[in-house]
PDB file of C-alpha atoms in Angstrom:
ATOM      1  CA  MET A1339      11.451  13.522 -16.344  1.00  0.00           C
ATOM      2  CA  THR A1340      10.418   9.927 -16.213  1.00  0.00           C
ATOM      3  CA  SER A1341       6.105   8.954 -16.852  1.00  0.00           C
ATOM      4  CA  ILE A1342       5.706   8.660 -12.565  1.00  0.00           C
ATOM      5  CA  ALA A1343       7.403  12.458 -12.431  1.00  0.00           C
ATOM      6  CA  LEU A1344       5.697  13.611 -14.839  1.00  0.00           C
ATOM      7  CA  LYS A1345       1.786  11.471 -13.187  1.00  0.00           C
ATOM      8  CA  ALA A1346       3.257  12.775  -9.702  1.00  0.00           C
ATOM      9  CA  ALA A1347       4.126  16.791 -11.033  1.00  0.00           C
ATOM     10  CA  SER A1348       0.662  16.961 -12.883  1.00  0.00           C
ATOM     11  CA  ILE A1349      -1.282  16.275 -10.312  1.00  0.00           C
ATOM     12  CA  GLY A1350       1.161  18.587  -7.766  1.00  0.00           C
ATOM     13  CA  GLU A1351       0.452  21.481 -10.587  1.00  0.00           C
ATOM     14  CA  ASP A1352      -3.344  20.865 -10.128  1.00  0.00           C
ATOM     15  CA  LEU A1353      -3.104  21.027  -6.420  1.00  0.00           C
ATOM     16  CA  ALA A1354      -1.345  24.348  -6.458  1.00  0.00           C
ATOM     17  CA  GLY A1355      -4.327  25.892  -7.536  1.00  0.00           C
ATOM     18  CA  ARG A1356      -6.583  24.518  -4.398  1.00  0.00           C
ATOM     19  CA  GLN A1357      -6.886  25.704  -0.846  1.00  0.00           C
ATOM     20  CA  PRO A1358      -3.865  24.066   0.771  1.00  0.00           C
ATOM     21  CA  THR A1359      -4.290  20.403   1.800  1.00  0.00           C
ATOM     22  CA  ARG A1360      -4.798  19.459   5.013  1.00  0.00           C
ATOM     23  CA  GLU A1361      -6.131  15.956   5.139  1.00  0.00           C
ATOM     24  CA  VAL A1362      -4.891  12.922   2.802  1.00  0.00           C
ATOM     25  CA  PHE A1363      -7.302   9.473   2.907  1.00  0.00           C
ATOM     26  CA  PHE A1364      -5.640   6.771   1.204  1.00  0.00           C
ATOM     27  CA  VAL A1365      -9.054   3.887  -0.184  1.00  0.00           C
ATOM     28  CA  GLY A1366      -9.290   0.253  -1.750  1.00  0.00           C
ATOM     29  CA  CYS A1367     -10.691  -3.344  -1.466  1.00  0.00           C
ATOM     30  CA  GLY A1368      -7.194  -5.926  -1.077  1.00  0.00           C
ATOM     31  CA  ALA A1369      -4.934  -6.029  -2.597  1.00  0.00           C
ATOM     32  CA  SER A1370      -5.394  -2.465  -4.423  1.00  0.00           C
ATOM     33  CA  LEU A1371      -5.581  -1.134  -0.366  1.00  0.00           C
ATOM     34  CA  ALA A1372      -2.097  -2.606   0.570  1.00  0.00           C
ATOM     35  CA  ASP A1373      -0.472  -1.243  -2.632  1.00  0.00           C
ATOM     36  CA  LEU A1374      -1.231   2.673  -1.054  1.00  0.00           C
ATOM     37  CA  TYR A1375      -0.031   1.288   2.398  1.00  0.00           C
ATOM     38  CA  PRO A1376       3.750   2.590   1.602  1.00  0.00           C
ATOM     39  CA  ALA A1377       2.761   6.112   0.332  1.00  0.00           C
ATOM     40  CA  LYS A1378       0.696   6.343   3.478  1.00  0.00           C
ATOM     41  CA  TYR A1379       3.180   5.534   5.616  1.00  0.00           C
ATOM     42  CA  PHE A1380       5.383   7.797   4.454  1.00  0.00           C
ATOM     43  CA  LEU A1381       3.124  11.115   4.517  1.00  0.00           C
ATOM     44  CA  LYS A1382       2.055  10.451   8.100  1.00  0.00           C
ATOM     45  CA  GLU A1383       5.745   9.930   9.107  1.00  0.00           C
ATOM     46  CA  ARG A1384       7.058  12.569   7.715  1.00  0.00           C
ATOM     47  CA  SER A1385       4.348  15.301   7.965  1.00  0.00           C
ATOM     48  CA  ALA A1386       3.680  17.184  10.403  1.00  0.00           C
ATOM     49  CA  SER A1387       0.439  19.135   9.891  1.00  0.00           C
ATOM     50  CA  LEU A1388      -1.134  16.364   7.412  1.00  0.00           C
ATOM     51  CA  ARG A1389      -3.517  14.193   8.802  1.00  0.00           C
ATOM     52  CA  VAL A1390      -3.509  10.858   6.859  1.00  0.00           C
ATOM     53  CA  ASP A1391      -5.660   7.570   7.100  1.00  0.00           C
ATOM     54  CA  SER A1392      -5.538   4.706   5.123  1.00  0.00           C
ATOM     55  CA  TYR A1393      -9.940   3.664   4.397  1.00  0.00           C
ATOM     56  CA  PRO A1394     -11.203  -0.337   3.448  1.00  0.00           C
ATOM     57  CA  SER A1395     -13.665   0.905   0.767  1.00  0.00           C
ATOM     58  CA  ASN A1396     -16.838  -0.203   3.143  1.00  0.00           C
ATOM     59  CA  GLU A1397     -15.612   1.009   5.756  1.00  0.00           C
ATOM     60  CA  PHE A1398     -14.859   4.706   4.169  1.00  0.00           C
ATOM     61  CA  VAL A1399     -18.867   4.396   2.526  1.00  0.00           C
ATOM     62  CA  HIS A1400     -19.840   4.073   6.523  1.00  0.00           C
ATOM     63  CA  ALA A1401     -18.277   5.665   8.504  1.00  0.00           C
ATOM     64  CA  THR A1402     -16.847   8.401   6.138  1.00  0.00           C
ATOM     65  CA  PRO A1403     -13.808  10.448   8.315  1.00  0.00           C
ATOM     66  CA  ARG A1404     -16.168  14.276   9.648  1.00  0.00           C
ATOM     67  CA  ALA A1405     -12.581  16.097   8.755  1.00  0.00           C
ATOM     68  CA  LEU A1406     -13.513  15.076   4.883  1.00  0.00           C
ATOM     69  CA  GLY A1407     -13.947  18.407   2.555  1.00  0.00           C
ATOM     70  CA  GLU A1408     -12.680  20.717   0.530  1.00  0.00           C
ATOM     71  CA  ARG A1409      -9.056  21.040   1.455  1.00  0.00           C
ATOM     72  CA  SER A1410      -8.719  17.111   1.254  1.00  0.00           C
ATOM     73  CA  VAL A1411      -7.269  14.671  -0.894  1.00  0.00           C
ATOM     74  CA  VAL A1412      -9.137  11.313  -1.594  1.00  0.00           C
ATOM     75  CA  ILE A1413      -6.717   9.241  -3.504  1.00  0.00           C
ATOM     76  CA  ALA A1414      -8.303   5.629  -4.536  1.00  0.00           C
ATOM     77  CA  CYS A1415      -7.264   2.639  -6.419  1.00  0.00           C
ATOM     78  CA  SER A1416      -8.910  -0.034  -8.111  1.00  0.00           C
ATOM     79  CA  HIS A1417      -7.338  -2.707 -10.495  1.00  0.00           C
ATOM     80  CA  GLY A1418     -10.382  -3.014 -12.019  1.00  0.00           C
ATOM     81  CA  GLY A1419     -12.174   0.499 -11.890  1.00  0.00           C
ATOM     82  CA  GLY A1420     -15.272  -1.191 -10.427  1.00  0.00           C
ATOM     83  CA  THR A1421     -14.789  -2.476  -7.121  1.00  0.00           C
ATOM     84  CA  LYS A1422     -18.241  -0.593  -6.107  1.00  0.00           C
ATOM     85  CA  GLU A1423     -17.334   0.382  -2.932  1.00  0.00           C
ATOM     86  CA  THR A1424     -14.073   2.139  -3.754  1.00  0.00           C
ATOM     87  CA  VAL A1425     -16.545   3.587  -6.915  1.00  0.00           C
ATOM     88  CA  GLU A1426     -18.303   4.692  -3.912  1.00  0.00           C
ATOM     89  CA  SER A1427     -16.564   5.848  -1.953  1.00  0.00           C
ATOM     90  CA  MET A1428     -14.834   8.231  -5.396  1.00  0.00           C
ATOM     91  CA  ARG A1429     -18.102   9.447  -5.336  1.00  0.00           C
ATOM     92  CA  ILE A1430     -18.532  10.481  -1.147  1.00  0.00           C
ATOM     93  CA  ALA A1431     -15.577  12.007  -2.028  1.00  0.00           C
ATOM     94  CA  GLN A1432     -16.450  14.482  -4.932  1.00  0.00           C
ATOM     95  CA  ASP A1433     -19.809  15.586  -2.744  1.00  0.00           C
ATOM     96  CA  ALA A1434     -17.744  16.080  -0.123  1.00  0.00           C
ATOM     97  CA  GLY A1435     -15.470  18.835  -2.829  1.00  0.00           C
ATOM     98  CA  ALA A1436     -12.653  17.210  -1.849  1.00  0.00           C
ATOM     99  CA  PHE A1437      -9.371  16.569  -4.655  1.00  0.00           C
ATOM    100  CA  THR A1438     -10.168  12.842  -5.778  1.00  0.00           C
ATOM    101  CA  VAL A1439      -7.337  10.216  -7.687  1.00  0.00           C
ATOM    102  CA  ALA A1440      -8.386   7.582  -9.177  1.00  0.00           C
ATOM    103  CA  LEU A1441      -5.462   5.320  -9.950  1.00  0.00           C
ATOM    104  CA  THR A1442      -6.275   2.166 -12.041  1.00  0.00           C
ATOM    105  CA  ASN A1443      -5.373  -0.336 -14.908  1.00  0.00           C
ATOM    106  CA  ASN A1444      -8.830   0.000 -16.980  1.00  0.00           C
ATOM    107  CA  ALA A1445      -8.821   2.956 -19.340  1.00  0.00           C
ATOM    108  CA  SER A1446     -12.500   2.801 -19.292  1.00  0.00           C
ATOM    109  CA  ALA A1447     -13.259   2.661 -15.633  1.00  0.00           C
ATOM    110  CA  LYS A1448     -16.254   3.351 -13.684  1.00  0.00           C
ATOM    111  CA  ILE A1449     -14.170   4.575 -10.777  1.00  0.00           C
ATOM    112  CA  SER A1450     -12.700   7.778 -13.687  1.00  0.00           C
ATOM    113  CA  THR A1451     -15.762   9.416 -13.807  1.00  0.00           C
ATOM    114  CA  LEU A1452     -15.707  10.261 -10.111  1.00  0.00           C
ATOM    115  CA  ALA A1453     -12.379  11.011 -10.260  1.00  0.00           C
ATOM    116  CA  SER A1454     -10.592  14.429  -9.895  1.00  0.00           C
ATOM    117  CA  LYS A1455      -7.602  12.962 -11.982  1.00  0.00           C
ATOM    118  CA  THR A1456      -7.324   9.476 -12.871  1.00  0.00           C
ATOM    119  CA  LEU A1457      -3.757   7.925 -13.748  1.00  0.00           C
ATOM    120  CA  ILE A1458      -4.244   4.720 -15.555  1.00  0.00           C
ATOM    121  CA  TYR A1459      -1.070   2.362 -14.458  1.00  0.00           C
ATOM    122  CA  GLU A1460       0.294  -0.909 -15.900  1.00  0.00           C
ATOM    123  CA  TRP A1461       0.415  -3.811 -14.453  1.00  0.00           C
ATOM    124  CA  GLY A1462       2.270  -7.389 -14.905  1.00  0.00           C
ATOM    125  CA  ASP A1463       5.248  -9.362 -14.517  1.00  0.00           C
ATOM    126  CA  GLU A1464       7.242  -7.605 -17.498  1.00  0.00           C
ATOM    127  CA  THR A1465       6.140  -3.381 -16.651  1.00  0.00           C
ATOM    128  CA  ALA A1466       8.586  -1.482 -14.850  1.00  0.00           C
ATOM    129  CA  VAL A1467       7.962  -0.760 -11.417  1.00  0.00           C
ATOM    130  CA  THR A1468       8.022   2.783 -12.004  1.00  0.00           C
ATOM    131  CA  ASP A1469       4.648   2.096 -13.640  1.00  0.00           C
ATOM    132  CA  ASN A1470       3.161   0.456 -10.518  1.00  0.00           C
ATOM    133  CA  PRO A1471       0.680   1.965  -8.093  1.00  0.00           C
ATOM    134  CA  ILE A1472       3.200   1.912  -4.598  1.00  0.00           C
ATOM    135  CA  ALA A1473       6.231   3.908  -6.907  1.00  0.00           C
ATOM    136  CA  ILE A1474       3.361   6.315  -8.401  1.00  0.00           C
ATOM    137  CA  THR A1475       1.033   6.802  -4.881  1.00  0.00           C
ATOM    138  CA  LEU A1476       5.420   7.011  -3.292  1.00  0.00           C
ATOM    139  CA  ALA A1477       5.826  10.007  -5.707  1.00  0.00           C
ATOM    140  CA  LEU A1478       2.593  11.245  -5.329  1.00  0.00           C
ATOM    141  CA  ALA A1479       2.767  11.453  -1.311  1.00  0.00           C
ATOM    142  CA  LEU A1480       6.441  13.066  -2.265  1.00  0.00           C
ATOM    143  CA  GLU A1481       4.923  16.142  -4.134  1.00  0.00           C
ATOM    144  CA  ILE A1482       1.632  16.507  -1.651  1.00  0.00           C
ATOM    145  CA  LEU A1483       3.841  17.001   1.027  1.00  0.00           C
ATOM    146  CA  ALA A1484       6.552  19.203  -1.575  1.00  0.00           C
ATOM    147  CA  ARG A1485       3.465  21.565  -1.565  1.00  0.00           C
ATOM    148  CA  THR A1486       1.835  21.261   1.694  1.00  0.00           C
ATOM    149  CA  GLU A1487       5.572  21.838   4.005  1.00  0.00           C
ATOM    150  CA  GLY A1488       8.468  21.324   1.962  1.00  0.00           C
ATOM    151  CA  VAL A1489      10.646  18.379   1.533  1.00  0.00           C
ATOM    152  CA  GLU A1490      14.661  19.179   2.329  1.00  0.00           C
ATOM    153  CA  ASP A1491      16.018  15.656   0.290  1.00  0.00           C
ATOM    154  CA  TYR A1492      13.091  16.291  -2.921  1.00  0.00           C
ATOM    155  CA  ASP A1493      15.248  15.860  -5.375  1.00  0.00           C
ATOM    156  CA  LYS A1494      16.719  12.767  -4.059  1.00  0.00           C
ATOM    157  CA  PHE A1495      14.031  10.917  -3.535  1.00  0.00           C
ATOM    158  CA  ARG A1496      13.048  11.127  -6.445  1.00  0.00           C
ATOM    159  CA  ARG A1497      15.709  10.296  -7.910  1.00  0.00           C
ATOM    160  CA  ALA A1498      15.759   7.128  -6.124  1.00  0.00           C
ATOM    161  CA  LEU A1499      12.398   6.437  -7.644  1.00  0.00           C
ATOM    162  CA  GLU A1500      12.933   6.620 -10.822  1.00  0.00           C
ATOM    163  CA  SER A1501      16.294   4.206 -10.024  1.00  0.00           C
ATOM    164  CA  ILE A1502      13.856   2.010  -8.384  1.00  0.00           C
ATOM    165  CA  ASP A1503      13.264  -0.698 -11.463  1.00  0.00           C
ATOM    166  CA  GLU A1504      17.117  -1.115 -11.467  1.00  0.00           C
ATOM    167  CA  ILE A1505      16.929  -1.707  -7.850  1.00  0.00           C
ATOM    168  CA  VAL A1506      14.070  -4.274  -8.284  1.00  0.00           C
ATOM    169  CA  GLY A1507      15.684  -5.916 -10.423  1.00  0.00           C
ATOM    170  CA  VAL A1508      19.099  -6.368  -8.635  1.00  0.00           C
ATOM    171  CA  ALA A1509      17.199  -7.432  -6.022  1.00  0.00           C
ATOM    172  CA  ARG A1510      15.022 -10.389  -7.959  1.00  0.00           C
ATOM    173  CA  ARG A1511      18.046 -11.216  -9.095  1.00  0.00           C
ATOM    174  CA  ASP A1512      19.868 -11.986  -5.794  1.00  0.00           C
ATOM    175  CA  ILE A1513      16.613 -13.636  -3.921  1.00  0.00           C
ATOM    176  CA  HIS A1514      15.284 -16.003  -6.577  1.00  0.00           C
ATOM    177  CA  LYS A1515      17.489 -18.741  -4.784  1.00  0.00           C
ATOM    178  CA  ARG A1516      16.045 -18.579  -1.864  1.00  0.00           C
ATOM    179  CA  THR A1517      12.915 -18.137  -1.876  1.00  0.00           C
ATOM    180  CA  ARG A1518      12.789 -21.246  -4.272  1.00  0.00           C
ATOM    181  CA  ASN A1519      14.348 -23.039  -1.563  1.00  0.00           C
ATOM    182  CA  PHE A1520      11.875 -21.303   0.911  1.00  0.00           C
ATOM    183  CA  ALA A1521       8.760 -22.978  -1.024  1.00  0.00           C
ATOM    184  CA  ASP A1522      10.356 -25.975  -1.383  1.00  0.00           C
ATOM    185  CA  VAL A1523      10.980 -26.470   2.268  1.00  0.00           C
ATOM    186  CA  PHE A1524       8.236 -25.755   3.778  1.00  0.00           C
ATOM    187  CA  ARG A1525       5.475 -26.113   0.549  1.00  0.00           C
ATOM    188  CA  ASP A1526       3.844 -28.303   3.257  1.00  0.00           C
ATOM    189  CA  GLU A1527       3.601 -25.652   5.805  1.00  0.00           C
ATOM    190  CA  SER A1528       0.500 -25.704   7.323  1.00  0.00           C
ATOM    191  CA  PHE A1529       0.969 -22.012   9.666  1.00  0.00           C
ATOM    192  CA  PHE A1530       2.588 -18.997   8.804  1.00  0.00           C
ATOM    193  CA  TYR A1531       3.263 -16.054  10.798  1.00  0.00           C
ATOM    194  CA  LEU A1532       3.955 -13.093   8.656  1.00  0.00           C
ATOM    195  CA  LEU A1533       5.885 -10.114  10.911  1.00  0.00           C
ATOM    196  CA  SER A1534       7.093  -6.943   9.613  1.00  0.00           C
ATOM    197  CA  SER A1535       7.524  -3.308  10.476  1.00  0.00           C
ATOM    198  CA  GLY A1536       6.961   0.069   8.821  1.00  0.00           C
ATOM    199  CA  ALA A1537       5.414  -0.491   5.530  1.00  0.00           C
ATOM    200  CA  VAL A1538       6.487  -3.045   5.118  1.00  0.00           C
ATOM    201  CA  PRO A1539       2.906  -5.264   6.066  1.00  0.00           C
ATOM    202  CA  ALA A1540       1.457  -3.999   2.615  1.00  0.00           C
ATOM    203  CA  ARG A1541       3.254  -6.787   0.945  1.00  0.00           C
ATOM    204  CA  LEU A1542       2.420  -9.420   3.244  1.00  0.00           C
ATOM    205  CA  CYS A1543      -0.423  -8.278   3.032  1.00  0.00           C
ATOM    206  CA  PHE A1544      -0.602  -9.055  -0.518  1.00  0.00           C
ATOM    207  CA  CYS A1545       1.620 -12.252  -0.233  1.00  0.00           C
ATOM    208  CA  TYR A1546      -1.606 -12.953   2.669  1.00  0.00           C
ATOM    209  CA  LEU A1547      -4.161 -12.449  -0.097  1.00  0.00           C
ATOM    210  CA  LEU A1548      -2.227 -15.096  -3.031  1.00  0.00           C
ATOM    211  CA  ILE A1549      -1.810 -17.746  -0.307  1.00  0.00           C
ATOM    212  CA  ASP A1550      -5.574 -16.961   0.577  1.00  0.00           C
ATOM    213  CA  GLY A1551      -6.974 -16.349  -3.040  1.00  0.00           C
ATOM    214  CA  ASP A1552      -6.535 -18.499  -6.656  1.00  0.00           C
ATOM    215  CA  ALA A1553      -2.864 -17.370  -7.193  1.00  0.00           C
ATOM    216  CA  VAL A1554      -2.138 -20.879  -4.860  1.00  0.00           C
ATOM    217  CA  ALA A1555      -3.439 -24.546  -5.987  1.00  0.00           C
ATOM    218  CA  LYS A1556      -6.192 -25.772  -4.250  1.00  0.00           C
ATOM    219  CA  ARG A1557      -4.210 -28.353  -2.238  1.00  0.00           C
ATOM    220  CA  GLN A1558      -1.775 -26.172  -1.256  1.00  0.00           C
ATOM    221  CA  ARG A1559      -5.034 -23.893   0.512  1.00  0.00           C
ATOM    222  CA  ASP A1560      -6.862 -26.341   2.211  1.00  0.00           C
ATOM    223  CA  SER A1561      -3.658 -27.771   3.707  1.00  0.00           C
ATOM    224  CA  LEU A1562      -3.334 -23.482   4.763  1.00  0.00           C
ATOM    225  CA  ARG A1563      -4.940 -23.577   8.189  1.00  0.00           C
ATOM    226  CA  ARG A1564      -4.253 -20.199   9.513  1.00  0.00           C
ATOM    227  CA  VAL A1565      -2.554 -17.320   8.339  1.00  0.00           C
ATOM    228  CA  LEU A1566      -1.409 -14.302  10.501  1.00  0.00           C
ATOM    229  CA  SER A1567      -0.470 -11.171   9.727  1.00  0.00           C
ATOM    230  CA  ARG A1568       1.336  -8.338  12.679  1.00  0.00           C
ATOM    231  CA  PRO A1569       3.630  -5.560  12.619  1.00  0.00           C
ATOM    232  CA  VAL A1570       6.797  -6.145  15.523  1.00  0.00           C
ATOM    233  CA  ARG A1571       5.928  -5.762  18.548  1.00  0.00           C
ATOM    234  CA  ASP A1572       8.246  -3.373  20.050  1.00  0.00           C
ATOM    235  CA  TYR A1573       9.232  -5.369  23.157  1.00  0.00           C
ATOM    236  CA  ARG A1574      10.753  -3.181  26.211  1.00  0.00           C
ATOM    237  CA  ARG A1575      12.649  -4.674  28.897  1.00  0.00           C
ATOM    238  CA  ASP A1576      10.328  -5.613  30.969  1.00  0.00           C
ATOM    239  CA  ASP A1577       8.188  -6.702  28.417  1.00  0.00           C
ATOM    240  CA  PRO A1578       7.185 -10.827  27.978  1.00  0.00           C
ATOM    241  CA  ILE A1579       7.880 -12.115  25.384  1.00  0.00           C
ATOM    242  CA  HIS A1580       6.049 -15.027  23.885  1.00  0.00           C
ATOM    243  CA  PRO A1581       7.648 -17.987  24.047  1.00  0.00           C
ATOM    244  CA  ALA A1582       8.067 -20.060  20.844  1.00  0.00           C
ATOM    245  CA  ASP A1583       6.172 -22.952  20.331  1.00  0.00           C
ATOM    246  CA  GLU A1584       7.829 -26.862  19.560  1.00  0.00           C
ATOM    247  CA  ARG A1585       7.823 -25.639  15.714  1.00  0.00           C
ATOM    248  CA  GLY A1586       9.703 -22.381  16.693  1.00  0.00           C
ATOM    249  CA  ALA A1587       6.608 -20.181  15.522  1.00  0.00           C
ATOM    250  CA  TYR A1588       5.411 -17.351  17.676  1.00  0.00           C
ATOM    251  CA  SER A1589       2.148 -16.558  19.507  1.00  0.00           C
ATOM    252  CA  PRO A1590       0.890 -13.773  18.383  1.00  0.00           C
ATOM    253  CA  SER A1591       1.317 -10.444  20.224  1.00  0.00           C
ATOM    254  CA  ARG A1592      -2.016  -9.977  22.756  1.00  0.00           C
TER     255      ARG A1592
END
């Protein structure tokens, strides 16, 4: 098995010795929380019995779900492993008897001292996608669902995950020219309206964080007055569709 399968399977074996899982909570801050969204989306859509939700770390601390307990799994991600609110979330989950999984890029992270299991992931442009938190948590979600309810296409799903590096490599080559052209055309634009559905909003959240953070030059950040991220609305025939403004930008759904 590849590293992604081994990491997920080892946690699945740990869970096999516990009471059946009833709740799965994903916890993190900023981009770390965004990385957990595809796994949360998968579990929530595919499971008939699990309660699945995601929380910003501080919300989990101050509005802890009442269902949290010995049949819960809490998966938290903190890149440096020392985010105060995420560390506190893990302490609360451990105290409640939950099985806790910490994902971090820091082998000596504080969060690992509060986790039932710690997974150290790789990071950077040259690292394998299968060693990044999105793929690892998707594989983990698959193992949880397989042990809770069974997954009919389990083998197919796992093979797809193990092929993700090749798929992403092809996609990056295919879209490189288009993304450069987009950046050249819209580099001075002051308004971006990000639309998506399904598991994709997590990536748009990451785009928002890049635009709003140090990854963008200060001159560009200063010109960006507003960034909105909304899921695509499911319009019915009798719903009004908000008209576009003179630049072709749509108003946010209310």
